[in-house]
PDB file of C-alpha atoms in Angstrom:
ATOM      1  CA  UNK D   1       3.434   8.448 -15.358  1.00 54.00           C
ATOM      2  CA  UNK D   2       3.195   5.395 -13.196  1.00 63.00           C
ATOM      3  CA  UNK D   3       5.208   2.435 -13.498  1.00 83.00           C
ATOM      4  CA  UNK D   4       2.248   0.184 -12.882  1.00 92.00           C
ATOM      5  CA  UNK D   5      -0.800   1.316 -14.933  1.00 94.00           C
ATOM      6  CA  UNK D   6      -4.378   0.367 -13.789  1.00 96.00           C
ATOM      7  CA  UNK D   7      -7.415  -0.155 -15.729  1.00 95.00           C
ATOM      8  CA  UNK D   8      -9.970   0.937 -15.502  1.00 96.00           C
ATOM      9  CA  UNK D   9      -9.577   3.208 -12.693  1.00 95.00           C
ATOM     10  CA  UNK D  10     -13.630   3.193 -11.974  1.00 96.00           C
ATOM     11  CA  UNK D  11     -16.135   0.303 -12.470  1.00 96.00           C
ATOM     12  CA  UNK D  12     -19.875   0.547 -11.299  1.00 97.00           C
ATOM     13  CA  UNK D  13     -21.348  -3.043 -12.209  1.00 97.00           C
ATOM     14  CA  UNK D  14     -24.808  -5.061 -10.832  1.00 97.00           C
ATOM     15  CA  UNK D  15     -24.563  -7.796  -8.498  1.00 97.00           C
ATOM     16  CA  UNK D  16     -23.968 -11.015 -10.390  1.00 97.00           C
ATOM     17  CA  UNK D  17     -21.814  -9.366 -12.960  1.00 97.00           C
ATOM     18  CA  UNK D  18     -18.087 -10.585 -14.081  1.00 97.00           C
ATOM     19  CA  UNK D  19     -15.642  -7.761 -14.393  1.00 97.00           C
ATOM     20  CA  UNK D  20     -12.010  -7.974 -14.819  1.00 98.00           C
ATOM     21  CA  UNK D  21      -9.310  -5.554 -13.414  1.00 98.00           C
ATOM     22  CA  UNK D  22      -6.090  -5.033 -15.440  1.00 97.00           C
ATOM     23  CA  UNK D  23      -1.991  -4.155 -14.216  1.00 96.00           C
ATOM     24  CA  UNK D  24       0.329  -3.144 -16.895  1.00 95.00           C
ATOM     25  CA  UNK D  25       3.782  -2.328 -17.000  1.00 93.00           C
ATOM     26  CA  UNK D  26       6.917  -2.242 -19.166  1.00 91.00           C
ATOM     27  CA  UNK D  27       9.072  -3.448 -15.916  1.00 89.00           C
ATOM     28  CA  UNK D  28       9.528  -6.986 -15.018  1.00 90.00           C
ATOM     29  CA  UNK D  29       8.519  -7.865 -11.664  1.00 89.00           C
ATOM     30  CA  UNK D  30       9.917 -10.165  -9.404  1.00 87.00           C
ATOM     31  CA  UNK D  31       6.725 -10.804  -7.741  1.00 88.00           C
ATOM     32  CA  UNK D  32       3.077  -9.077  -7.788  1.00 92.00           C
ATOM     33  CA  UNK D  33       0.866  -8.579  -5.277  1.00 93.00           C
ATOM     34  CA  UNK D  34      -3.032  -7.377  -5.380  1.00 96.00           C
ATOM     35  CA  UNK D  35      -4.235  -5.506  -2.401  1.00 96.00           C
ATOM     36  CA  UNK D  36      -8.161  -4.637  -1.853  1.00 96.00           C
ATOM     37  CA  UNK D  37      -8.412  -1.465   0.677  1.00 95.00           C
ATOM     38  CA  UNK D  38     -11.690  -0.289   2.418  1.00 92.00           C
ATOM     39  CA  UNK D  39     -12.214   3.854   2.908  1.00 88.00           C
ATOM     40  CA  UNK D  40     -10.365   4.957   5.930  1.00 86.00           C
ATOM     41  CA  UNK D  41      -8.287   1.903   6.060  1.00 91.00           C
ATOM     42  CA  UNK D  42      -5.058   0.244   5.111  1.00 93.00           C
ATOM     43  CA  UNK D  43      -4.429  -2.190   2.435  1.00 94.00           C
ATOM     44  CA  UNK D  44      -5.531  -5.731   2.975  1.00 94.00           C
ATOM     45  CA  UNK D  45      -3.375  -8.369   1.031  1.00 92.00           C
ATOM     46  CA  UNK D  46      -5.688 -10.578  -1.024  1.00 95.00           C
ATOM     47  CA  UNK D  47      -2.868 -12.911  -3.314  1.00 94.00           C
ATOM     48  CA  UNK D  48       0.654 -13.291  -4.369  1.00 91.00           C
ATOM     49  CA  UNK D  49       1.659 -14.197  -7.608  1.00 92.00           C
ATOM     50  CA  UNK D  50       5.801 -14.697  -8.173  1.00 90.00           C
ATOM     51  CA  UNK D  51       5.991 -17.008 -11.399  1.00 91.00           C
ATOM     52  CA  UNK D  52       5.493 -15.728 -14.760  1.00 93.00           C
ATOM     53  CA  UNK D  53       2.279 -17.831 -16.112  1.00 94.00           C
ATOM     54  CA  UNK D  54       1.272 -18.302 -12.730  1.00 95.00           C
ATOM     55  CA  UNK D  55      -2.922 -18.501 -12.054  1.00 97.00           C
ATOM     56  CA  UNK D  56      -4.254 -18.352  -8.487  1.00 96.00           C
ATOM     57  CA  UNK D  57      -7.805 -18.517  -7.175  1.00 96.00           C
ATOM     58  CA  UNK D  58      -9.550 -17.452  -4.061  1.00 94.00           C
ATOM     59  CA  UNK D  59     -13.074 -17.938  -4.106  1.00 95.00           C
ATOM     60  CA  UNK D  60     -14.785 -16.137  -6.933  1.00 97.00           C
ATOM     61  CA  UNK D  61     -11.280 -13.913  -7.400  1.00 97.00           C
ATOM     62  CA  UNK D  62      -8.934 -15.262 -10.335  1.00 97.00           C
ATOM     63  CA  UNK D  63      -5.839 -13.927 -10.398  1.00 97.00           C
ATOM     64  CA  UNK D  64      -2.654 -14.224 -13.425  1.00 97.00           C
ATOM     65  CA  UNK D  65       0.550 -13.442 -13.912  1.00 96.00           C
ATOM     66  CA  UNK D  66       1.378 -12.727 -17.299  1.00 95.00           C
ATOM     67  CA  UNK D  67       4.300 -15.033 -19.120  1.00 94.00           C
ATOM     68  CA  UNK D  68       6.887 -12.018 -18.655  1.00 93.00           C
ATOM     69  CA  UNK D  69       6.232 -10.874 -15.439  1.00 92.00           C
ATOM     70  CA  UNK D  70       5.233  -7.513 -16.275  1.00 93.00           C
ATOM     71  CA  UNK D  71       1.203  -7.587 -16.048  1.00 94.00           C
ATOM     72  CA  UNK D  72      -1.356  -9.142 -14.541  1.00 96.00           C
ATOM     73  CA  UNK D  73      -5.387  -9.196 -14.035  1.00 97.00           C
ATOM     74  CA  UNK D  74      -7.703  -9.637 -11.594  1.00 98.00           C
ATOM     75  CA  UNK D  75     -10.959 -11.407 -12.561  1.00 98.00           C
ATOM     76  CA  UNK D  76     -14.100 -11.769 -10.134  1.00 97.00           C
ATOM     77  CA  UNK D  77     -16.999 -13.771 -11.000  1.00 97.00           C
ATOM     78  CA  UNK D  78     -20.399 -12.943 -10.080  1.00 97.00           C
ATOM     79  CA  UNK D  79     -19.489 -10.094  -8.012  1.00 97.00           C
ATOM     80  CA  UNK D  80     -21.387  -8.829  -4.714  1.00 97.00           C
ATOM     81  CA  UNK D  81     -21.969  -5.874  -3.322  1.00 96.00           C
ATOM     82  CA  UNK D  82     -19.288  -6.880  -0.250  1.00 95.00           C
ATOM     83  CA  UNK D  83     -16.338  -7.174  -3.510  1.00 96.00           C
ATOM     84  CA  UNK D  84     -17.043  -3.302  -3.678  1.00 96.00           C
ATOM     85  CA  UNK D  85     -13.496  -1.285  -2.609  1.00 95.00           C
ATOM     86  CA  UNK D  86     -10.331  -0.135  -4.177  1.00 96.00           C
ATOM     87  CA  UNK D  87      -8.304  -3.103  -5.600  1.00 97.00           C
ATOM     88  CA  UNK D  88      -4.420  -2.285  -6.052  1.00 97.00           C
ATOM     89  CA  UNK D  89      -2.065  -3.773  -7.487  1.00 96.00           C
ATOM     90  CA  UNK D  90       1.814  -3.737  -6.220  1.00 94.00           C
ATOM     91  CA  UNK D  91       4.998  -5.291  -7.657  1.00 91.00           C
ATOM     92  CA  UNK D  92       8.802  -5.443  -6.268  1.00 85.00           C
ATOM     93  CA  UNK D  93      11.502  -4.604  -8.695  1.00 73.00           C
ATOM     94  CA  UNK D  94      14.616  -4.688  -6.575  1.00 67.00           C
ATOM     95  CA  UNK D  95      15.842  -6.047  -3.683  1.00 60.00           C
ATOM     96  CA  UNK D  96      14.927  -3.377  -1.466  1.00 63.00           C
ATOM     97  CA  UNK D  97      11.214  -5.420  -1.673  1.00 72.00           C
ATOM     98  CA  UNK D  98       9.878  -1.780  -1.617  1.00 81.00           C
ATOM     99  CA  UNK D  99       6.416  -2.167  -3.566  1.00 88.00           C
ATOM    100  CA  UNK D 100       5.471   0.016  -6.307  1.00 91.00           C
ATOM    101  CA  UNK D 101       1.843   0.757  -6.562  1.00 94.00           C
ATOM    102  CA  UNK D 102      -0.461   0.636  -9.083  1.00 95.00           C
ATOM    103  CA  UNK D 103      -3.102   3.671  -9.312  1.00 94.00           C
ATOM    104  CA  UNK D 104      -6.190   1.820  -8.251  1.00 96.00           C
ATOM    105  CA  UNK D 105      -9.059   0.271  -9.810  1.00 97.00           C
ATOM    106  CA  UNK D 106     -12.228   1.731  -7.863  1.00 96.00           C
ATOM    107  CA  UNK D 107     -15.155  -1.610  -7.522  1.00 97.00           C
ATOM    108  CA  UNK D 108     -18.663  -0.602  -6.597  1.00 96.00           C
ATOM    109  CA  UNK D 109     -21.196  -3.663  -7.178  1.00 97.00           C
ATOM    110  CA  UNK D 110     -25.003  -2.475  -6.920  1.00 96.00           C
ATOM    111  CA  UNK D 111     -27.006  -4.914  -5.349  1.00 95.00           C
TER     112      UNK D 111
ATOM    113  CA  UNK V   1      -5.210  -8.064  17.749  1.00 55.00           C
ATOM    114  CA  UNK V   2      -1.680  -8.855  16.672  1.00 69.00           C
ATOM    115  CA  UNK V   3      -1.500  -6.821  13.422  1.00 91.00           C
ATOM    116  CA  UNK V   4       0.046  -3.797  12.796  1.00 95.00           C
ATOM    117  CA  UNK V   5      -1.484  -0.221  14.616  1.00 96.00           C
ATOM    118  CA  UNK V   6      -0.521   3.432  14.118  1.00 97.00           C
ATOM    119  CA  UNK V   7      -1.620   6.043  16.037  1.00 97.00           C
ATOM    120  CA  UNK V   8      -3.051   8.287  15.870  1.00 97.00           C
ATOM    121  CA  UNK V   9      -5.531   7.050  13.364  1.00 96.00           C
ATOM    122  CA  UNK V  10      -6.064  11.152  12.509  1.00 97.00           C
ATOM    123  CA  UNK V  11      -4.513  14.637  12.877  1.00 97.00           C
ATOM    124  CA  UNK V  12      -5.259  17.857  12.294  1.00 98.00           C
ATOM    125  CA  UNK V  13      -2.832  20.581  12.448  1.00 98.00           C
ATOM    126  CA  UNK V  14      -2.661  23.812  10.920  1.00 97.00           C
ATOM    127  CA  UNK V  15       0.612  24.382   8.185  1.00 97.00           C
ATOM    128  CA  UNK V  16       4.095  25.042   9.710  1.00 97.00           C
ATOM    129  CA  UNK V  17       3.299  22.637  12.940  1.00 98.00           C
ATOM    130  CA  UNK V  18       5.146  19.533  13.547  1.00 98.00           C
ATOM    131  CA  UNK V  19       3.480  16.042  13.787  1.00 98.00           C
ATOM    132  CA  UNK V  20       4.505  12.692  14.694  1.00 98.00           C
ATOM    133  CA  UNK V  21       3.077   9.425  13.499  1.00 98.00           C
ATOM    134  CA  UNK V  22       4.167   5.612  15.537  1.00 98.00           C
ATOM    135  CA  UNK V  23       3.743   2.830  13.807  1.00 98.00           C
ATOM    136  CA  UNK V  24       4.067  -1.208  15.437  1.00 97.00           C
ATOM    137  CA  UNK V  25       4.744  -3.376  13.555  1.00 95.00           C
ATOM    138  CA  UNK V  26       3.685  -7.309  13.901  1.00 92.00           C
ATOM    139  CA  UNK V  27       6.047  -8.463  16.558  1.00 89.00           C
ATOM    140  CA  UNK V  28       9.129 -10.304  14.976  1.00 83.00           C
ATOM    141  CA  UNK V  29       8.584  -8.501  11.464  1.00 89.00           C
ATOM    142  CA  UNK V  30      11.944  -6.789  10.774  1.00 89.00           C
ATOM    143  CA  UNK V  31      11.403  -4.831   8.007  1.00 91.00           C
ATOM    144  CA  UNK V  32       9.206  -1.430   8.378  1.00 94.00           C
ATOM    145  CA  UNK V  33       7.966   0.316   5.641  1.00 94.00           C
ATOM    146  CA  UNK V  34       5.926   3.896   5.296  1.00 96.00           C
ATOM    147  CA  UNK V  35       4.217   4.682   1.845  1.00 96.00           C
ATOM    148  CA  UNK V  36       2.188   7.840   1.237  1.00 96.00           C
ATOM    149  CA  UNK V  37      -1.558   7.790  -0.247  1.00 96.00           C
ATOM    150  CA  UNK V  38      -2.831  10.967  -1.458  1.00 94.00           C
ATOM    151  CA  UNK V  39      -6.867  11.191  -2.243  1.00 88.00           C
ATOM    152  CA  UNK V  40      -7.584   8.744  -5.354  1.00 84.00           C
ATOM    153  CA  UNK V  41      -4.339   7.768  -5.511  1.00 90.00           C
ATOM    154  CA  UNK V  42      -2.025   3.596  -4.784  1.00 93.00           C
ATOM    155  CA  UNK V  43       0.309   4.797  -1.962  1.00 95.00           C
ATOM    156  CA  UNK V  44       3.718   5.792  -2.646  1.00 94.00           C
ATOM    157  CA  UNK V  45       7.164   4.566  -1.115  1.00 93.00           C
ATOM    158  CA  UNK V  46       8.144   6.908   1.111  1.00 95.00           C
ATOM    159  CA  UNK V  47      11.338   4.575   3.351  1.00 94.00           C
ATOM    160  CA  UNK V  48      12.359   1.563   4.732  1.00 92.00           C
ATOM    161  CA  UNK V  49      14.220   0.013   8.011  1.00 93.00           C
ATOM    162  CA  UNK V  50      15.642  -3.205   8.375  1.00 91.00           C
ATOM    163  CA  UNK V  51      15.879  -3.688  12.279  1.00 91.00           C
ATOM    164  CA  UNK V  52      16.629  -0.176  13.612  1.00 92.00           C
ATOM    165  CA  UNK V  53      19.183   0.424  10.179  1.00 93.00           C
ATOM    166  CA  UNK V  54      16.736   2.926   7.876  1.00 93.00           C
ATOM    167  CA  UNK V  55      18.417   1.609   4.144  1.00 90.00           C
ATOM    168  CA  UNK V  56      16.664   3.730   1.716  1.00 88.00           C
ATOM    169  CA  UNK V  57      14.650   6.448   1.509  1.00 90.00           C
ATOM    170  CA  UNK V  58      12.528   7.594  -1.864  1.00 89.00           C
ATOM    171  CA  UNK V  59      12.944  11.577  -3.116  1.00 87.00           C
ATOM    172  CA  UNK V  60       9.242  12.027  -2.119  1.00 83.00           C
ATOM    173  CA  UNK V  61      10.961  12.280   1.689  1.00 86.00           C
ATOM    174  CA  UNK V  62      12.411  15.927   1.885  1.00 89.00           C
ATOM    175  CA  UNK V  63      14.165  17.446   4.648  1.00 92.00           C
ATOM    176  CA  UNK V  64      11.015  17.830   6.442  1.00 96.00           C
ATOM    177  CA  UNK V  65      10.542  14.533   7.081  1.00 96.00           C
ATOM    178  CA  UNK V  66      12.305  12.433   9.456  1.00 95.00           C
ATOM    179  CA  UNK V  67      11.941   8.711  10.229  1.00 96.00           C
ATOM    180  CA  UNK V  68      13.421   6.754  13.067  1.00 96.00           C
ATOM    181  CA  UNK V  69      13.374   2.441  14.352  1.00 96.00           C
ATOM    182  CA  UNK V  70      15.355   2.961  17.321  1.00 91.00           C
ATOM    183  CA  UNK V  71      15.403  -0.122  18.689  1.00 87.00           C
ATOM    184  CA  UNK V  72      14.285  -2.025  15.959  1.00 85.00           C
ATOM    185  CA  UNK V  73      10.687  -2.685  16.721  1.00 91.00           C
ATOM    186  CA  UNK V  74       8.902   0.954  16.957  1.00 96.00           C
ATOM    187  CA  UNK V  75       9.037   3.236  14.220  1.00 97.00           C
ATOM    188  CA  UNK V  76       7.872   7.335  14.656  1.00 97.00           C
ATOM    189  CA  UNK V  77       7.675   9.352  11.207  1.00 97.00           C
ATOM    190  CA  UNK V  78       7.986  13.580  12.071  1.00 97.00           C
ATOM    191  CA  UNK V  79       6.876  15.993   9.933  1.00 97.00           C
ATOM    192  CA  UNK V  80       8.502  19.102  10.800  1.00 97.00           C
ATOM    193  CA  UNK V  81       6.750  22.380   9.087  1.00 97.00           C
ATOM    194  CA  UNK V  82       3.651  20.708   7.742  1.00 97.00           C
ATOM    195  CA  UNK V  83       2.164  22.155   4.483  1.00 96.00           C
ATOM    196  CA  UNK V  84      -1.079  21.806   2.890  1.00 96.00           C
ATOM    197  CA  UNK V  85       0.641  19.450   0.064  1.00 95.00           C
ATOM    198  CA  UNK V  86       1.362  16.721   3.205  1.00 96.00           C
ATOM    199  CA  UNK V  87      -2.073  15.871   3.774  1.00 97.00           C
ATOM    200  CA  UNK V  88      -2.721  12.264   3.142  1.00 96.00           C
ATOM    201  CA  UNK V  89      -2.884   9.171   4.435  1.00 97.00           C
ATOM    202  CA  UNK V  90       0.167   7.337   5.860  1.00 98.00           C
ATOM    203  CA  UNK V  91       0.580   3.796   5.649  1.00 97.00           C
ATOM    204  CA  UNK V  92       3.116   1.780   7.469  1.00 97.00           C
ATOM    205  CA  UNK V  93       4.043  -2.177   6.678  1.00 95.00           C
ATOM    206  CA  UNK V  94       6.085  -4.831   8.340  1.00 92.00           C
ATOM    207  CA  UNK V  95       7.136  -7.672   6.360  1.00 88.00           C
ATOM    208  CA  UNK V  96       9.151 -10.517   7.625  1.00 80.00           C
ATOM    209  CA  UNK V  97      12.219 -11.037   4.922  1.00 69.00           C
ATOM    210  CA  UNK V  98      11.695 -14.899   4.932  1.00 68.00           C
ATOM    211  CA  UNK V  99       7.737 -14.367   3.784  1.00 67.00           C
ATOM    212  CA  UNK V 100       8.388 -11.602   1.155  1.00 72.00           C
ATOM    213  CA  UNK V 101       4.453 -10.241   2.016  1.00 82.00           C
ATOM    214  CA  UNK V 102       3.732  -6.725   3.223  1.00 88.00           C
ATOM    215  CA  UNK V 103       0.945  -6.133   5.742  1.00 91.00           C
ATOM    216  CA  UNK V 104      -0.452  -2.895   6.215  1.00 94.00           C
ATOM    217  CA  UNK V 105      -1.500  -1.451   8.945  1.00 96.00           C
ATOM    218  CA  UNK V 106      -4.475   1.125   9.054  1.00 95.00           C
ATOM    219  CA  UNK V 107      -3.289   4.222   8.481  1.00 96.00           C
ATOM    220  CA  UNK V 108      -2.642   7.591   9.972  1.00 97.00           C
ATOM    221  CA  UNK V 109      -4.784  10.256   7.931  1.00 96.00           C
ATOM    222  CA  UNK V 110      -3.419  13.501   8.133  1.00 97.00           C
ATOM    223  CA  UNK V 111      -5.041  16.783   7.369  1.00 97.00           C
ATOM    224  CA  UNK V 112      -3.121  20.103   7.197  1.00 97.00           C
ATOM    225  CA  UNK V 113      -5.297  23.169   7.371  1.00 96.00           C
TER     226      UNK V 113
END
């Protein structure tokens, strides 16, 4: 069982479409970070989030921090085929800062 | 490019060999970290250095593995023994403590036959 759960782990959606990406846990996390990772590749760092209520936007990408630190969601808005990839999300628990993954959400957009 | 690179970017080498992975990190960063990503999988937390001073290491690393930051920039990760069960990717990260943010670099994908 993984501390951070992911849902849904698979999404196929058409260009133009909204979609939300979900992060649960039953640990509080000192901060949360979302990742987005191309085939082949590492991890790229798309946002931070490190207070509990906290909303941050990049572009079309929304992203929240739940009230108690211990979920958070991804939400794109009229996605494109170039949002397709593997979106993670990671949180710190201790001081160590080690990050503890989430299991994936897997994006394609169809043009 | 001033990001992080490993090398080599992939190996193959039949079980019960020994491989070695380097990882630079971005110049300054002074924490190193290497996760583990199996096939479908987030990567997994495999240890960390702080300078050359490793500080913890997760169960996932057995006696097989062996990571060193001698001089606190540099970081190799040996696999001694390989088995089919250690083929994955492997991820290193620098962070520097006063930004809290991980950066990856791209990976090292290993494939034991």
């Amino acid at each position: 069982t993984q501390l951070l759960e992911q849902s849904p782990q698979f999404l196929s959606i058409q260009e133009g479409e909204n979609l939300t990406v979900y992060c649960n846990s039953s640990s509080v996390f000192s901060s949360l970070q979302w990742y987005r990772q191309e085939p082949g590749e590492g991890p790229v760092l798309l946002v931070t989030v490190v207070t509990g209520g906290e909303v941050k936007k990049l572009k079309r990408l929304t992203f929240q921090f739940g009230d108690a630190r211990k979920d958070s969601s991804l939400h794109i808005t009229a996605a494109q085929p170039g949002d397709t990839g593997l979106y993670l999300c990671a949180g710190k628990i201790n001081a160590g800062n080690m990050l503890t993954f989430g299991g994936g959400t897997r994006l394609m957009v169809k043009p | 490019d001033t990001g992080v690179s490993q090398d080599p970017r992939h190996k193959i080498t039949k079980r019960g060999q020994n491989v070695t992975f380097r990882c630079d990190p971005i110049s300054e960063h002074n924490r190193l970290y290497w996760y583990r990503q199996t096939l479908g999988q987030g990567p997994e937390f495999l240890t960390y250095f702080q300078n050359e001073a490793q500080l913890e290491k997760s169960r996932l690393l057995s006696d097989r593995f062996s990571a060193e930051r001698p001089k606190g920039s540099f970081s190799t990760l040996e696999i001694q023994r390989t088995e089919q069960g250690d083929s994955a990717m492997y991820l290193c990260a620098s962070v520097a403590v006063s930004y809290n943010e991980q950066f990856f670099g791209p990976g090292t994908r290993l494939t034991v036959l």
